[in-house]
């Protein structure tokens, strides 16, 4: 149980375009979803926390107008990287948490390359 | 402030035992997680401790001392596939995970 999927697993886009990444909890209801970014050889960096039906809470330094997060249902959250630039190239990972369970279940990640 | 400290890198020999330490300072405490992350992959859950003591799960064990703000992950009978980063994460009073920077474990034959 507690499976989280992400789509796409990798994407290459041109600078200036937008990319949407989906995160789905397949067998549980995710009341909270988290979006992380990880640059090579660095640790996870939390970008934002989203609760179903409400606006996401962004970490300091993360531009909310650039990284649009939507958590419209208990099983789906999306992250849209708008006007992507090469420096946005990174490994984006979502995780989901349900109910009173503190554990975060991670998706497999999405590798974004902006050319 | 909140902080999780763990060594940046450790090296061990196949078949040996290694202990990865983690010290934490969080506002409130609701437990501590250990995750394993292979290069290019997402983290996978290893253990969760909220009470003091040692919890054993196969070759992996995790220990917690709440009074000392300290945890360790013990890996026995090391295998080459154990080469990975090991992430320590404390759960604060808001049930948010506070992540350490990870310990890269290198296993040598």
Short mmCIF file of C-alpha atoms in Angstrom, two decimals:
data_model
loop_
_atom_site.label_atom_id
_atom_site.label_comp_id
_atom_site.label_asym_id
_atom_site.label_seq_id
_atom_site.Cartn_x
_atom_site.Cartn_y
_atom_site.Cartn_z
CA UNK A 1 0.00 0.00 0.00
CA UNK A 2 0.84 3.73 0.08
CA UNK A 3 1.97 4.10 -3.51
CA UNK A 4 2.65 7.48 -5.03
CA UNK A 5 3.16 7.97 -8.73
CA UNK A 6 4.62 10.86 -10.65
CA UNK A 7 4.29 11.76 -14.28
CA UNK A 8 6.31 12.29 -16.33
CA UNK A 9 9.40 10.54 -15.01
CA UNK A 10 11.59 12.77 -17.15
CA UNK A 11 11.00 15.75 -19.41
CA UNK A 12 13.09 17.96 -21.62
CA UNK A 13 11.72 21.37 -22.49
CA UNK A 14 12.92 24.56 -24.09
CA UNK A 15 13.67 27.67 -22.11
CA UNK A 16 10.60 29.85 -21.68
CA UNK A 17 8.05 27.05 -21.86
CA UNK A 18 5.99 25.65 -18.99
CA UNK A 19 6.01 22.10 -17.68
CA UNK A 20 3.40 20.37 -15.55
CA UNK A 21 4.28 17.49 -13.23
CA UNK A 22 1.57 15.32 -11.72
CA UNK A 23 1.71 13.54 -8.39
CA UNK A 24 -0.91 10.94 -7.53
CA UNK A 25 -1.57 8.86 -4.45
CA UNK A 26 -2.82 5.57 -5.85
CA UNK A 27 -4.21 3.73 -2.86
CA UNK A 28 -4.78 6.30 -0.15
CA UNK A 29 -6.14 9.77 0.31
CA UNK A 30 -3.37 12.32 0.61
CA UNK A 31 -4.47 15.17 2.80
CA UNK A 32 -1.07 16.77 2.43
CA UNK A 33 1.38 16.68 -0.45
CA UNK A 34 4.90 17.99 -0.52
CA UNK A 35 7.05 19.11 -3.42
CA UNK A 36 10.81 18.82 -3.20
CA UNK A 37 13.65 19.75 -5.50
CA UNK A 38 17.03 18.08 -5.46
CA UNK A 39 20.09 19.27 -7.31
CA UNK A 40 22.90 16.81 -8.03
CA UNK A 41 24.76 15.65 -4.94
CA UNK A 42 22.60 17.82 -2.69
CA UNK A 43 19.90 16.97 -0.21
CA UNK A 44 16.19 17.35 -0.64
CA UNK A 45 14.92 20.89 -0.54
CA UNK A 46 11.28 21.38 0.38
CA UNK A 47 9.64 23.78 -2.03
CA UNK A 48 6.06 23.82 -0.82
CA UNK A 49 3.41 22.04 1.18
CA UNK A 50 -0.10 21.73 -0.11
CA UNK A 51 -3.28 20.66 1.62
CA UNK A 52 -6.21 19.49 -0.41
CA UNK A 53 -8.54 22.34 -1.30
CA UNK A 54 -6.35 25.14 -0.01
CA UNK A 55 -3.45 27.23 -1.26
CA UNK A 56 0.04 25.84 -1.03
CA UNK A 57 2.49 27.10 1.56
CA UNK A 58 5.79 27.95 -0.08
CA UNK A 59 9.19 27.81 1.58
CA UNK A 60 11.26 30.94 1.76
CA UNK A 61 12.98 31.71 -1.51
CA UNK A 62 10.60 29.69 -3.66
CA UNK A 63 8.65 31.84 -6.12
CA UNK A 64 4.99 30.94 -5.94
CA UNK A 65 4.25 32.58 -9.28
CA UNK A 66 6.89 30.49 -10.96
CA UNK A 67 6.09 27.17 -9.31
CA UNK A 68 2.32 26.82 -9.42
CA UNK A 69 0.90 24.11 -7.20
CA UNK A 70 -2.63 22.79 -7.36
CA UNK A 71 -4.01 20.18 -4.98
CA UNK A 72 -7.56 19.91 -6.22
CA UNK A 73 -8.33 16.42 -4.94
CA UNK A 74 -7.21 14.01 -2.26
CA UNK A 75 -5.29 11.97 -4.79
CA UNK A 76 -3.76 14.52 -7.15
CA UNK A 77 -1.41 17.45 -6.89
CA UNK A 78 0.30 19.21 -9.77
CA UNK A 79 3.39 21.36 -9.97
CA UNK A 80 3.73 23.66 -12.98
CA UNK A 81 7.10 25.20 -13.65
CA UNK A 82 6.28 28.34 -15.61
CA UNK A 83 8.69 30.02 -18.00
CA UNK A 84 11.32 27.43 -17.27
CA UNK A 85 15.00 28.33 -17.43
CA UNK A 86 18.09 26.09 -17.50
CA UNK A 87 18.68 26.76 -13.79
CA UNK A 88 15.32 25.09 -13.10
CA UNK A 89 16.77 21.83 -14.34
CA UNK A 90 16.58 19.51 -11.36
CA UNK A 91 15.05 16.38 -9.89
CA UNK A 92 11.54 17.17 -8.62
CA UNK A 93 10.07 14.76 -6.10
CA UNK A 94 6.63 14.76 -4.57
CA UNK A 95 5.55 13.03 -1.41
CA UNK A 96 2.18 12.47 0.14
CA UNK A 97 0.89 12.01 3.63
CA UNK A 98 -2.52 10.78 4.67
CA UNK A 99 -4.53 11.25 7.82
CA UNK A 100 -2.56 11.06 11.06
CA UNK A 101 0.31 9.16 9.51
CA UNK A 102 3.47 11.23 9.77
CA UNK A 103 5.33 9.22 7.18
CA UNK A 104 5.73 10.74 3.76
CA UNK A 105 5.42 8.40 0.83
CA UNK A 106 7.56 9.48 -2.05
CA UNK A 107 6.88 9.43 -5.73
CA UNK A 108 9.65 8.20 -8.05
CA UNK A 109 10.63 11.74 -9.04
CA UNK A 110 10.67 13.72 -12.27
CA UNK A 111 13.92 14.75 -13.89
CA UNK A 112 13.47 18.09 -15.64
CA UNK A 113 16.02 19.34 -18.13
CA UNK A 114 15.57 22.80 -19.58
CA UNK A 115 17.58 23.53 -22.70
CA UNK B 1 16.08 27.13 14.98
CA UNK B 2 15.59 23.63 13.72
CA UNK B 3 18.55 21.60 12.65
CA UNK B 4 19.50 18.06 11.71
CA UNK B 5 23.18 17.10 11.64
CA UNK B 6 24.65 13.99 10.10
CA UNK B 7 28.04 13.21 8.56
CA UNK B 8 28.43 14.07 4.90
CA UNK B 9 30.10 10.86 3.83
CA UNK B 10 31.19 7.54 5.27
CA UNK B 11 33.08 4.59 3.84
CA UNK B 12 32.77 0.98 4.94
CA UNK B 13 33.75 -2.48 3.76
CA UNK B 14 31.43 -5.10 2.35
CA UNK B 15 30.32 -7.48 5.09
CA UNK B 16 31.14 -5.06 7.89
CA UNK B 17 28.94 -2.95 10.17
CA UNK B 18 28.47 0.80 9.95
CA UNK B 19 26.69 3.28 12.22
CA UNK B 20 25.38 6.55 10.84
CA UNK B 21 24.71 9.15 13.52
CA UNK B 22 22.17 11.95 13.49
CA UNK B 23 21.62 14.72 16.01
CA UNK B 24 18.54 16.86 15.90
CA UNK B 25 17.04 20.05 17.21
CA UNK B 26 13.41 20.55 16.39
CA UNK B 27 10.62 22.70 17.77
CA UNK B 28 8.65 19.95 19.38
CA UNK B 29 9.36 16.35 18.49
CA UNK B 30 7.09 13.74 16.98
CA UNK B 31 9.60 11.14 15.96
CA UNK B 32 12.48 10.60 13.59
CA UNK B 33 12.65 8.94 10.19
CA UNK B 34 15.49 7.32 8.30
CA UNK B 35 15.24 7.11 4.52
CA UNK B 36 17.54 5.52 1.96
CA UNK B 37 18.10 7.23 -1.36
CA UNK B 38 20.00 5.71 -4.26
CA UNK B 39 21.45 8.10 -6.81
CA UNK B 40 18.82 9.35 -9.22
CA UNK B 41 15.96 7.82 -7.28
CA UNK B 42 13.45 9.04 -4.71
CA UNK B 43 13.94 8.27 -1.00
CA UNK B 44 12.52 5.06 0.41
CA UNK B 45 11.42 4.54 3.99
CA UNK B 46 13.68 2.62 6.34
CA UNK B 47 12.51 3.31 9.88
CA UNK B 48 10.54 5.52 12.23
CA UNK B 49 11.36 5.94 15.93
CA UNK B 50 9.33 7.93 18.42
CA UNK B 51 10.22 6.10 21.64
CA UNK B 52 13.69 5.69 23.11
CA UNK B 53 15.51 2.53 22.25
CA UNK B 54 16.59 0.31 19.45
CA UNK B 55 14.32 -1.03 16.73
CA UNK B 56 15.67 -3.83 14.63
CA UNK B 57 14.49 -4.66 11.15
CA UNK B 58 16.59 -7.27 9.44
CA UNK B 59 20.07 -5.96 8.70
CA UNK B 60 19.04 -2.43 9.59
CA UNK B 61 18.44 -1.09 13.11
CA UNK B 62 17.60 2.40 14.28
CA UNK B 63 18.15 3.87 17.72
CA UNK B 64 16.70 6.95 19.38
CA UNK B 65 17.55 8.88 22.52
CA UNK B 66 15.10 11.73 23.01
CA UNK B 67 16.96 13.15 26.00
CA UNK B 68 20.13 13.46 23.94
CA UNK B 69 18.49 14.51 20.68
CA UNK B 70 20.33 11.67 19.00
CA UNK B 71 19.65 8.82 16.66
CA UNK B 72 21.68 6.35 14.70
CA UNK B 73 21.11 3.92 11.88
CA UNK B 74 23.05 0.68 12.11
CA UNK B 75 23.66 -1.37 9.01
CA UNK B 76 25.00 -4.90 9.41
CA UNK B 77 26.47 -7.36 6.92
CA UNK B 78 26.95 -4.58 4.43
CA UNK B 79 26.28 -5.32 0.80
CA UNK B 80 27.37 -3.34 -2.24
CA UNK B 81 23.74 -2.41 -2.89
CA UNK B 82 23.73 -0.52 0.42
CA UNK B 83 25.81 2.18 -1.23
CA UNK B 84 23.41 5.11 -1.09
CA UNK B 85 22.62 8.29 0.77
CA UNK B 86 20.89 7.92 4.13
CA UNK B 87 18.62 10.75 5.16
CA UNK B 88 17.67 11.54 8.73
CA UNK B 89 14.46 13.56 9.22
CA UNK B 90 12.90 14.78 12.44
CA UNK B 91 9.17 15.44 12.80
CA UNK B 92 8.47 18.78 14.45
CA UNK B 93 5.45 19.99 16.41
CA UNK B 94 3.63 20.83 13.14
CA UNK B 95 4.27 17.29 11.90
CA UNK B 96 6.62 18.64 9.25
CA UNK B 97 9.73 16.69 8.36
CA UNK B 98 12.98 18.54 8.98
CA UNK B 99 15.56 16.95 6.72
CA UNK B 100 19.25 16.41 7.26
CA UNK B 101 21.59 16.86 4.32
CA UNK B 102 22.10 13.11 4.05
CA UNK B 103 25.07 10.82 4.58
CA UNK B 104 26.59 9.29 1.47
CA UNK B 105 27.67 5.75 2.31
CA UNK B 106 30.34 4.21 0.11
CA UNK B 107 30.80 0.44 0.34
CA UNK B 108 34.12 -0.99 -0.77
CA UNK B 109 34.70 -4.65 -1.65
#
